[in-house]
Amino acid sequence: MTSQIWMRPYGWGVEPPYFAVFRNIFEVAEPVVLRFSFSADERATLFCDGEVIADGPPRGTPERWFTATVELPLAPGKHVLTARLFAFGPALTAYGQMSVKPGIFVQDESGVLSSDWEYQLCMGCSFANSKTDWGSYAHILTDEAFNWRAFEGGGGEWKKPEYVNDPRPLESTPLPPMRCEEIHNYRQCGPFFCFDDYVCVYGDYIFSGTGEVRLRWAEPGYDAPTPPDGFPTGHKPGEPYPYFSGPGDRFQLTGERIRWRDYWWHAGRTLEMTIRGNVKIESVRFFQTGYPWELRRDLNVPGDERMTRLLRRSWRTLQACSFETLMDCAYYEQLQYISDSRFDLLSFYELTDDLRLARNVLRQLAEGQYSSGMLPCRYPTKEHAGYRPELGEYYKIHIPAFSAFYIQMVHDYARHTGDGTLVQELLPTMRRAADFLQSCLGEDHLLHVPGWNFIDWLDNWEGGVPPGCRNGEGCTLNLVFLLALKDLADLEKHFGSPEAARERECLAENLSAAIRNTYFIRERGCFAEDSARSYVSEHAQVFALLALGETAVLPSLRKGDLDQCGIAFSFYYLEACRAFKQKELFLARLERYLQTADQPDMRTIPEVFPGGNWLRSDCHAWGAHILYHHFADGTILDPISGESGRFEKITEDDHVESVESKKQ
């Protein structure tokens, strides 16, 4: 599809944020199947005769905007199809939502719909962001004038829409429909609905009476029959805002019976429902959503309750963070990051046979590439347009290491699938990314890359940047690039150009020499992070093993007195242990994940290891990679067509023996 007719609210001055409802009234004389494809910008919920039938389209990019298809059996008679379109605009929309121009596209493939569409802007409402779930869409606040009947095609003033030719590339979604399963694993205590597990759910509510209803979600839950002291006003470590902050979704009722279906899912374990006036709750239902994975592995480890709990909570974390895109965390940012996605996909390769989301992730991340060759650390994202990275910046969307990690994650995909078609499609992206990083090599033959030089969250690192490495430099960053060059050479040998492979190998040899000359502290047998050789942590030693095969660093890792890798970067620590058969180090670090899963107040894996001075997200996919380490036979160092001979499998018996020996 190269150009399609879209409907939009008519008239000058109709700009986001707004809700609009489009309706189509039609009649059928005999039983039929209504079939149509649709798309929307930003997003739409579709109703037929007042019941939700679809939501979407799946989140796309300006380079590939998706359509979805609906098939619905209908009985003879009159019907009303409505589409609730929301367009929040750049200030209020979700950080992972992109937009070209708001509107809605419907293509009837069954010849059932009328050609006469109408719409109305939903007046009597406003929108506001929250300080906690700030990465998601804005919350809605209705007043007395809001037309609750609009979603079923009634009330208010209906007008003719504007029809416009929209040239954006439309593509039928490659993804399956997301899950929609009613759940009942919650209990109500006063104003709180507390869920037994971490959930991502659409709410469906019916209220009546006069007054106000406010709905606010929080990640933490509680297992006691009643909320513990301080729960309603509790804070997470290092967070200035209480669990329940901001306006939430707020509705004014004027005596009528109203029904509200969420336009986006909410995440967490607790819903606070505050009621004022004589409002009556007539019905509350919750529908769990997420990617419809089919697990092909058994997460039960006989005789090891702790490992079973870790695997199950890690899997629940991945489920909560995989939707139409992968997401770093379900409650806060809801963004598809390169590094986080790599860990997720490696686990999915081991746990499922479904590659549809993986392929879409790899393509979407490539679609975000800037003309310079730089890859944004996350995509899709509303922050993409007009961004220019600068040396030494913090918390921006170019993280130098992530451009290199993208090359490595495509190499992972090639090793696991052998899918040369997609790899060849992505080779130009990887070449441009490598060329961009190569262009940032200085006179010292080392990287000096603009952007936010994030490596890991440590309490004594500012903004995730190692000491002395703010300006896109440092041993770990250079080693990450070195491993990416080796992976790219391997990809070129199998799917690209042998000459290009030799060029990448030559660059890798030169970079290896520069890294050793600048960062290696010979008398200590380890690598410093900064060029002044004043700071040493686990991170550079781990990547010295992975990228250089430098076993001289093992004594410094065994000594255990270096700043440790965090919950995400320990992925590479564990891979180095697996690749170089360091069982004791592996099992000691595994214990930190087991302790994390032992936390009684959590059902998922958090953003950082508990015990520090900061703990934001209770559910963060980048810490769930134990699933990969538990099931994988090889490591990320294996060549595409090579054998996995370096890896001696670390069994659960080894883990149990280690625990028992510590008890003795």
XYZ file of C-alpha atoms in Angstrom:
664
model
C 0.000 0.000 0.000
C 1.498 3.327 -1.025
C -1.377 5.750 -0.447
C -4.687 5.379 1.391
C -7.687 7.488 2.317
C -7.795 8.303 6.023
C -10.539 9.989 8.061
C -9.787 12.852 10.403
C -11.784 15.341 12.444
C -12.728 18.173 10.123
C -11.722 21.790 10.497
C -8.836 24.045 11.414
C -7.684 23.978 14.998
C -8.401 20.292 15.651
C -5.028 19.415 17.108
C -3.969 16.919 19.786
C -4.696 16.159 22.502
C -8.195 14.869 21.783
C -10.534 11.899 21.766
C -12.681 11.397 18.680
C -15.259 8.702 17.992
C -16.064 7.652 14.411
C -19.242 5.691 13.713
C -20.672 3.669 10.875
C -24.355 2.648 11.044
C -25.220 -0.244 8.749
C -27.791 -3.007 8.363
C -27.543 -6.601 7.149
C -30.426 -8.764 5.963
C -28.868 -12.136 6.741
C -26.003 -13.538 8.876
C -22.662 -12.289 7.553
C -19.022 -12.011 8.559
C -17.874 -8.429 8.763
C -14.244 -8.271 7.670
C -12.183 -5.099 7.501
C -8.636 -3.892 8.006
C -7.897 -0.756 9.957
C -5.145 1.483 11.172
C -5.021 4.549 13.377
C -2.716 7.340 14.450
C -2.154 7.377 17.335
C -4.355 4.437 18.402
C -7.976 3.282 18.364
C -10.367 0.970 20.180
C -13.114 -0.479 17.981
C -16.600 -1.328 19.231
C -19.493 -3.075 17.540
C -22.878 -2.464 19.143
C -21.086 -1.177 22.227
C -18.727 -4.140 22.748
C -14.962 -3.977 22.203
C -13.880 -5.982 19.158
C -10.342 -4.733 18.469
C -7.561 -2.452 19.605
C -4.616 -1.063 17.699
C -2.955 -0.975 15.340
C 0.144 -2.693 16.715
C 2.731 -0.045 17.495
C 4.720 0.781 14.381
C 7.137 3.384 13.047
C 6.839 6.041 10.340
C 8.858 3.661 8.171
C 6.347 0.808 8.650
C 2.893 1.685 9.929
C 0.724 -1.343 10.591
C -2.808 -2.403 9.789
C -4.787 -5.066 11.624
C -7.682 -7.182 10.379
C -11.007 -7.807 12.115
C -13.452 -10.631 11.363
C -16.776 -10.535 13.197
C -19.889 -12.693 12.640
C -23.055 -10.587 12.652
C -26.723 -11.466 12.961
C -29.331 -9.848 10.705
C -30.359 -6.352 11.725
C -28.985 -2.899 12.397
C -25.455 -2.501 13.781
C -23.138 0.326 14.814
C -19.376 0.151 14.367
C -17.484 2.808 16.326
C -13.800 3.617 16.574
C -12.521 5.511 19.614
C -9.448 7.365 18.368
C -7.049 9.049 20.733
C -4.378 11.503 19.660
C -2.434 12.898 22.596
C 0.365 14.669 20.720
C 4.079 14.732 21.583
C 3.653 16.241 25.052
C 1.130 13.736 26.407
C 1.496 10.566 24.365
C 3.462 7.503 25.442
C 7.226 7.705 24.955
C 7.099 4.646 22.693
C 4.307 6.039 20.501
C 5.186 7.731 17.217
C 2.855 9.735 15.014
C 2.737 10.953 11.438
C -0.671 12.650 11.389
C -3.642 11.659 13.570
C -6.530 9.905 11.889
C -8.116 6.558 11.206
C -8.140 4.231 8.216
C -10.798 1.556 7.618
C -10.955 -0.675 4.544
C -14.115 -2.801 4.312
C -13.326 -6.137 2.683
C -16.782 -7.644 3.113
C -18.941 -4.971 1.479
C -21.020 -4.672 4.648
C -20.223 -1.230 5.982
C -22.000 1.921 4.907
C -20.065 4.562 2.999
C -21.522 7.145 5.366
C -19.118 7.745 8.272
C -19.607 10.318 11.008
C -17.555 11.469 13.953
C -17.673 13.589 17.069
C -14.966 15.085 19.222
C -15.382 13.967 22.802
C -15.794 17.199 24.693
C -15.955 17.442 28.440
C -12.585 15.828 29.104
C -8.957 16.767 29.604
C -5.717 14.824 29.926
C -2.785 14.766 32.339
C 0.445 12.831 32.774
C 1.529 11.179 36.008
C 4.877 11.356 37.797
C 5.066 7.577 38.220
C 3.824 5.887 35.025
C 5.208 8.816 33.031
C 6.220 6.728 30.011
C 2.664 5.644 29.258
C -0.225 7.571 27.737
C -1.836 10.478 29.538
C -4.724 9.856 31.904
C -8.241 11.032 31.107
C -10.254 13.354 33.352
C -13.916 13.736 32.418
C -16.380 16.363 33.595
C -20.172 16.575 33.617
C -20.392 17.308 29.872
C -18.661 14.110 28.713
C -20.787 11.993 26.325
C -20.562 8.452 27.668
C -22.855 7.158 24.910
C -20.423 8.099 22.143
C -18.611 4.748 22.286
C -21.809 2.949 21.312
C -22.578 5.563 18.642
C -25.135 7.667 20.520
C -25.568 11.147 21.989
C -23.704 14.319 21.150
C -23.321 15.997 17.785
C -22.130 13.900 14.843
C -20.386 15.468 11.843
C -18.888 14.420 8.525
C -15.165 13.647 8.744
C -12.429 14.978 6.525
C -11.020 12.471 4.017
C -7.329 12.842 3.210
C -4.776 10.991 1.121
C -2.093 9.653 3.451
C 1.129 8.419 1.795
C 2.636 6.623 4.794
C 3.699 3.005 4.121
C 1.013 0.687 5.461
C 1.826 -2.947 6.104
C -0.296 -5.752 7.472
C 0.973 -6.533 10.955
C 3.376 -9.473 11.161
C 2.292 -10.060 14.765
C -0.545 -12.162 16.174
C -3.357 -10.581 18.215
C -2.353 -9.859 21.785
C -3.815 -11.912 24.633
C -7.189 -10.932 26.073
C -8.005 -13.217 29.004
C -10.274 -12.329 31.890
C -8.583 -12.915 35.243
C -9.889 -13.168 38.793
C -6.709 -13.451 40.901
C -7.367 -10.380 43.015
C -9.084 -9.391 46.220
C -10.657 -6.116 47.284
C -9.792 -4.438 50.556
C -11.317 -1.013 51.049
C -10.304 1.160 48.099
C -7.652 -1.322 46.895
C -7.856 -4.147 44.376
C -4.751 -6.225 45.117
C -3.599 -8.833 42.582
C -1.827 -12.049 43.552
C 0.610 -11.630 40.663
C 2.036 -8.816 38.563
C -0.488 -8.066 35.805
C -0.876 -6.019 32.633
C -4.627 -5.587 32.227
C -7.357 -3.631 30.524
C -10.067 -2.642 32.970
C -13.795 -2.754 32.154
C -15.901 -0.813 34.677
C -19.581 0.025 35.115
C -20.579 2.741 37.589
C -23.813 4.515 38.420
C -24.864 7.398 40.631
C -23.585 10.910 41.186
C -20.063 11.831 42.211
C -16.493 11.009 41.207
C -14.380 7.914 40.565
C -10.568 7.945 40.465
C -8.458 4.973 39.311
C -4.739 4.852 40.100
C -2.375 1.912 39.593
C 0.809 1.072 41.485
C 3.432 -1.649 41.041
C 3.721 -2.891 44.658
C 1.184 -5.230 46.188
C 0.719 -6.908 49.543
C -0.063 -10.434 50.684
C -1.642 -9.626 54.045
C -5.458 -9.554 54.334
C -5.288 -5.765 54.751
C -2.748 -3.187 53.505
C 0.275 -2.894 55.801
C 0.880 0.343 57.667
C 2.147 3.068 55.369
C 1.211 1.252 52.157
C -1.180 3.918 50.802
C 1.537 6.598 51.069
C 4.599 4.396 50.534
C 7.621 5.329 48.433
C 10.184 3.208 46.621
C 13.850 3.682 47.656
C 15.220 6.815 46.044
C 11.881 7.863 44.552
C 10.329 11.213 45.546
C 6.790 10.195 44.616
C 4.459 7.852 46.506
C 3.180 4.670 44.872
C -0.142 6.355 44.115
C 0.513 9.778 42.622
C -0.952 11.996 39.947
C -4.596 12.189 38.962
C -5.019 8.707 37.528
C -8.137 8.301 35.375
C -10.916 10.395 36.899
C -14.607 10.372 35.963
C -17.436 12.699 36.953
C -20.861 11.015 37.120
C -24.147 12.916 37.000
C -26.625 10.159 37.799
C -26.442 8.025 34.676
C -25.056 4.509 34.380
C -21.697 4.645 32.600
C -19.244 2.065 31.263
C -15.522 2.673 30.826
C -13.054 0.448 28.956
C -9.388 1.418 29.283
C -7.752 2.659 26.087
C -4.376 1.247 27.219
C -3.478 -1.450 29.692
C -2.248 -0.777 33.206
C 0.591 -2.628 34.966
C 1.285 -3.539 38.557
C -0.255 -5.345 41.499
C -2.575 -2.746 43.021
C -5.444 -0.607 41.781
C -6.646 2.170 44.048
C -10.297 3.041 43.363
C -11.407 6.208 45.158
C -15.131 6.993 45.139
C -16.828 10.217 46.186
C -20.542 10.913 46.363
C -23.133 8.171 46.030
C -21.413 6.369 43.154
C -22.118 2.629 43.025
C -19.747 0.030 41.543
C -21.900 -2.218 39.378
C -19.184 -4.243 37.666
C -15.391 -4.532 37.581
C -13.599 -6.871 35.167
C -9.935 -7.205 34.214
C -8.529 -8.651 30.979
C -4.871 -9.634 30.921
C -2.944 -8.780 27.783
C 0.515 -9.296 26.322
C 2.224 -11.271 23.573
C 0.661 -14.755 23.195
C 3.767 -16.823 23.873
C 3.603 -20.613 23.908
C 6.224 -21.874 26.337
C 8.046 -25.002 25.191
C 10.229 -25.429 28.290
C 9.419 -26.761 31.759
C 10.304 -24.117 34.349
C 10.039 -26.573 37.233
C 13.440 -27.703 38.576
C 12.875 -30.867 40.640
C 14.303 -30.601 44.130
C 15.219 -26.918 43.795
C 12.414 -24.641 44.917
C 14.536 -21.495 44.744
C 15.645 -22.058 41.158
C 12.091 -22.875 40.136
C 10.901 -19.630 41.712
C 13.635 -17.644 39.931
C 12.754 -19.138 36.547
C 9.026 -18.597 37.019
C 9.422 -15.001 38.159
C 11.825 -14.305 35.323
C 9.302 -15.707 32.851
C 6.517 -13.621 34.376
C 8.758 -10.572 33.944
C 9.306 -11.306 30.254
C 5.587 -11.876 29.743
C 4.775 -8.513 31.321
C 7.363 -6.738 29.162
C 6.487 -8.191 25.757
C 3.547 -6.777 23.883
C 3.452 -5.373 20.337
C 7.023 -4.323 21.098
C 9.455 -5.423 23.743
C 9.545 -3.117 26.743
C 12.185 -2.422 29.350
C 9.555 -2.150 32.080
C 5.802 -2.501 32.004
C 4.894 0.283 34.414
C 7.310 3.148 33.769
C 8.932 3.656 30.380
C 7.446 0.888 28.212
C 10.275 1.413 25.696
C 12.046 -0.974 23.332
C 15.780 -0.661 24.082
C 18.496 -2.391 22.072
C 20.449 -3.869 24.971
C 17.380 -4.953 26.934
C 15.860 -6.501 23.819
C 18.974 -8.543 23.206
C 18.630 -10.296 26.559
C 14.906 -10.829 26.012
C 15.311 -12.335 22.560
C 18.042 -14.732 23.685
C 15.656 -16.060 26.326
C 12.805 -16.319 23.845
C 15.001 -18.294 21.431
C 15.429 -20.867 24.205
C 11.857 -20.808 25.516
C 9.602 -20.558 22.455
C 9.448 -21.393 18.756
C 7.881 -18.040 17.832
C 10.191 -15.670 15.923
C 7.599 -13.130 14.770
C 8.249 -10.581 17.482
C 12.023 -11.063 17.243
C 12.014 -10.261 13.534
C 9.843 -7.221 14.097
C 12.093 -5.958 16.894
C 15.229 -6.246 14.752
C 13.549 -4.422 11.874
C 12.101 -1.663 14.040
C 15.413 -0.925 15.724
C 17.035 -0.694 12.294
C 14.314 1.685 11.116
C 15.382 4.181 13.766
C 18.908 4.543 12.362
C 19.998 8.140 11.768
C 21.716 9.239 8.551
C 25.039 9.294 10.441
C 24.742 5.559 11.050
C 24.090 6.055 14.758
C 21.318 3.926 16.217
C 19.064 5.362 18.923
C 19.203 3.317 22.091
C 15.431 2.754 21.796
C 12.922 2.742 18.974
C 10.101 3.464 18.350
C 10.181 6.625 20.453
C 8.575 10.043 20.186
C 11.974 11.638 20.992
C 13.556 10.490 17.730
C 12.987 13.498 15.455
C 15.586 16.252 15.406
C 17.907 14.698 17.973
C 21.629 15.495 17.754
C 23.957 13.799 20.255
C 26.665 15.706 22.113
C 29.747 14.540 23.952
C 29.182 13.991 27.655
C 25.398 14.214 27.733
C 23.236 12.216 30.139
C 19.881 10.440 29.759
C 19.518 10.949 25.996
C 18.617 8.493 23.252
C 22.072 7.731 21.868
C 24.002 5.264 24.003
C 27.227 4.461 22.103
C 27.479 0.847 23.293
C 23.959 0.072 22.075
C 24.886 0.592 18.413
C 27.493 -2.134 18.905
C 25.077 -4.328 20.857
C 22.679 -4.204 17.900
C 25.294 -5.892 15.708
C 25.767 -8.526 18.386
C 22.020 -9.174 18.696
C 21.709 -9.745 14.939
C 24.611 -12.173 15.260
C 22.632 -13.938 18.024
C 19.662 -14.193 15.681
C 21.785 -15.604 12.873
C 23.315 -18.242 15.175
C 19.942 -19.371 16.459
C 17.903 -19.263 13.252
C 20.190 -19.309 10.217
C 17.746 -16.842 8.646
C 19.981 -15.365 5.970
C 17.169 -13.388 4.349
C 16.623 -11.116 7.345
C 20.331 -10.883 8.132
C 21.079 -9.721 4.588
C 18.279 -7.176 4.890
C 19.887 -5.813 8.062
C 23.519 -5.916 6.910
C 23.464 -2.320 5.558
C 22.210 -1.122 8.956
C 24.996 -2.942 10.773
C 27.651 -1.687 8.344
C 26.534 1.911 8.802
C 26.489 1.495 12.590
C 30.027 0.067 12.581
C 31.195 2.802 10.211
C 29.724 5.456 12.501
C 31.589 4.065 15.514
C 34.754 3.730 13.455
C 34.453 7.411 12.504
C 34.578 8.204 16.246
C 38.028 6.652 16.704
C 40.500 9.337 17.785
C 44.223 9.769 17.320
C 44.689 7.258 20.127
C 42.779 4.732 17.943
C 40.082 4.487 20.627
C 36.452 5.583 20.717
C 35.271 9.081 21.653
C 31.578 8.928 20.815
C 28.915 11.596 21.362
C 25.898 10.603 23.429
C 25.115 9.195 26.856
C 27.897 6.718 27.635
C 25.718 4.464 29.765
C 27.211 1.123 30.744
C 25.546 0.014 34.006
C 23.692 1.288 37.082
C 26.120 1.472 40.011
C 25.660 3.669 43.076
C 29.074 5.295 42.624
C 28.716 5.908 38.862
C 27.071 9.113 37.717
C 24.175 8.434 35.347
C 25.393 4.901 34.626
C 28.717 6.175 33.225
C 32.010 4.703 34.516
C 34.324 7.203 36.260
C 36.487 9.085 33.789
C 34.475 7.951 30.760
C 31.811 10.579 30.290
C 32.887 11.618 26.793
C 32.055 8.379 25.001
C 35.217 6.538 25.945
C 36.444 3.807 28.267
C 37.736 0.271 28.172
C 34.366 -1.475 28.339
C 32.895 0.602 25.512
C 35.866 -0.164 23.271
C 35.701 -3.864 24.108
C 31.976 -3.932 23.299
C 32.783 -2.421 19.900
C 35.602 -4.928 19.438
C 33.260 -7.880 19.980
C 30.749 -6.288 17.588
C 33.445 -6.024 14.906
C 34.225 -9.716 15.297
C 30.533 -10.586 15.092
C 30.088 -8.399 12.031
C 33.048 -10.110 10.347
C 31.390 -13.465 11.044
C 28.119 -12.201 9.563
C 29.914 -10.905 6.475
C 31.581 -14.275 5.921
C 28.254 -16.072 5.870
C 25.833 -13.532 4.424
C 27.839 -10.652 2.987
C 31.265 -9.906 1.593
C 34.519 -11.762 2.407
C 36.433 -8.556 1.652
C 34.284 -6.645 4.137
C 34.895 -9.392 6.693
C 38.664 -9.000 6.320
C 38.366 -5.217 6.743
C 36.432 -5.637 9.999
C 38.951 -8.204 11.239
C 41.832 -5.827 10.465
C 40.118 -3.008 12.362
C 39.488 -5.394 15.260
C 43.199 -6.272 15.428
C 44.181 -2.607 15.557
C 41.535 -1.833 18.187
C 42.687 -4.798 20.294
C 46.228 -3.447 20.345
C 45.063 0.049 21.295
C 42.908 -1.303 24.132
C 45.787 -3.319 25.574
C 48.251 -0.430 25.263
C 45.943 2.068 26.971
C 43.989 0.168 29.589
C 45.889 -2.956 30.639
C 47.604 -2.690 34.052
C 50.269 -5.334 33.698
C 51.362 -5.453 37.320
C 47.769 -6.083 38.454
C 46.784 -8.333 35.565
C 43.594 -6.399 34.861
C 42.138 -3.651 32.698
C 41.364 -0.153 33.967
C 38.187 1.503 32.823
C 39.668 4.957 32.196
C 42.759 5.969 30.235
C 44.375 7.326 33.428
C 44.174 3.767 34.819
C 42.706 5.060 38.057
C 39.540 2.951 38.236
C 38.960 -0.794 37.874
C 35.641 -2.685 37.985
C 34.337 -6.070 36.896
C 32.968 -4.687 33.644
C 36.222 -4.341 31.708
C 37.487 -7.719 32.965
C 34.307 -9.433 31.798
C 34.571 -7.981 28.305
C 38.311 -8.602 28.196
C 37.387 -12.270 28.490
C 34.588 -12.059 25.929
C 36.263 -9.838 23.325
C 39.967 -10.590 23.858
C 39.921 -14.021 25.472
C 42.240 -12.531 28.102
C 42.319 -15.081 30.947
C 44.910 -13.037 32.858
C 41.976 -11.116 34.374
C 40.505 -14.180 36.104
C 42.470 -13.753 39.367
C 41.125 -10.206 39.736
C 37.573 -11.478 39.230
C 38.092 -14.340 41.668
C 39.421 -11.971 44.316
C 35.972 -10.374 44.460
C 36.957 -6.858 45.544
C 36.017 -4.993 42.347
C 32.804 -3.015 41.845
C 30.349 -5.623 40.630
C 28.234 -5.671 37.498
C 24.567 -4.840 38.070
C 21.611 -7.076 37.381
C 21.606 -6.388 33.630
C 25.327 -6.252 32.896
C 25.825 -9.440 34.894
C 24.436 -11.111 31.770
C 27.930 -10.665 30.320
C 29.570 -11.720 33.585
C 27.621 -14.981 33.515
C 28.372 -15.514 29.810
C 32.082 -15.048 30.468
C 31.840 -17.590 33.295
C 30.068 -20.045 31.009
C 32.460 -19.548 28.099
C 35.573 -19.924 30.283
C 34.179 -22.587 32.631
C 34.238 -20.565 35.839
C 31.593 -22.503 37.758
C 32.276 -21.052 41.188
C 32.034 -17.484 39.904
C 28.880 -18.355 37.981
C 27.179 -19.907 40.984
C 28.152 -17.056 43.292
C 26.598 -14.508 40.929
C 23.575 -16.750 40.367
C 22.976 -16.543 44.123
C 22.260 -12.812 43.779
C 19.442 -13.595 41.320
C 18.102 -16.299 43.606
C 18.077 -13.837 46.503
C 16.256 -11.333 44.300
C 13.555 -13.887 43.480
C 13.327 -14.743 47.184
C 12.035 -11.242 47.959
C 8.614 -11.928 49.514
C 6.964 -8.744 48.263
C 7.824 -9.228 44.562
C 6.495 -11.465 41.818
C 8.884 -10.293 39.074
C 12.551 -9.361 38.624
C 13.319 -5.701 39.444
C 15.488 -3.137 37.683
C 18.433 -3.536 40.076
C 19.572 -6.046 42.654
C 17.732 -5.237 45.906
C 19.738 -3.681 48.714
C 20.998 -0.502 47.071
C 19.751 3.031 47.664
C 17.497 3.057 44.615
C 14.824 0.679 43.361
C 12.435 2.073 40.792
C 10.922 -0.705 38.701
C 9.553 -3.930 40.217
C 9.316 -5.543 36.776
C 12.261 -5.013 34.430
C 12.939 -7.437 31.615
C 16.694 -6.878 31.467
C 17.141 -8.840 34.698
C 15.284 -11.960 33.519
C 18.138 -13.399 31.442
C 18.751 -16.306 33.843
C 16.199 -18.077 31.645
C 18.692 -17.972 28.787
C 21.661 -19.070 30.906
C 19.638 -21.931 32.395
C 18.609 -23.473 29.081
C 21.253 -22.465 26.511
C 23.919 -24.931 25.415
C 26.201 -22.400 23.767
C 27.306 -18.846 24.486
C 27.232 -15.538 22.633
C 30.837 -16.215 21.548
C 29.905 -19.136 19.324
C 30.354 -18.530 15.586
C 27.355 -18.814 13.336
C 28.140 -22.288 12.015
C 30.519 -23.447 14.749
C 30.147 -25.948 17.533
C 29.345 -24.983 21.112
C 32.344 -26.833 22.506
C 33.569 -24.177 24.923
C 30.585 -24.519 27.211
C 30.511 -27.045 30.010
C 26.887 -27.041 31.180
C 26.404 -25.800 34.727
C 23.751 -28.119 36.105
C 21.288 -27.696 38.898
C 23.215 -30.379 40.823
C 26.212 -28.046 40.795
C 24.037 -25.273 42.200
C 22.604 -27.477 44.958
C 26.091 -28.710 45.914
C 27.334 -25.137 46.133
C 24.463 -24.098 48.398
C 24.899 -27.147 50.655
C 28.639 -26.561 50.982
C 27.981 -22.970 52.080
C 25.553 -24.237 54.741
C 28.226 -26.590 56.077
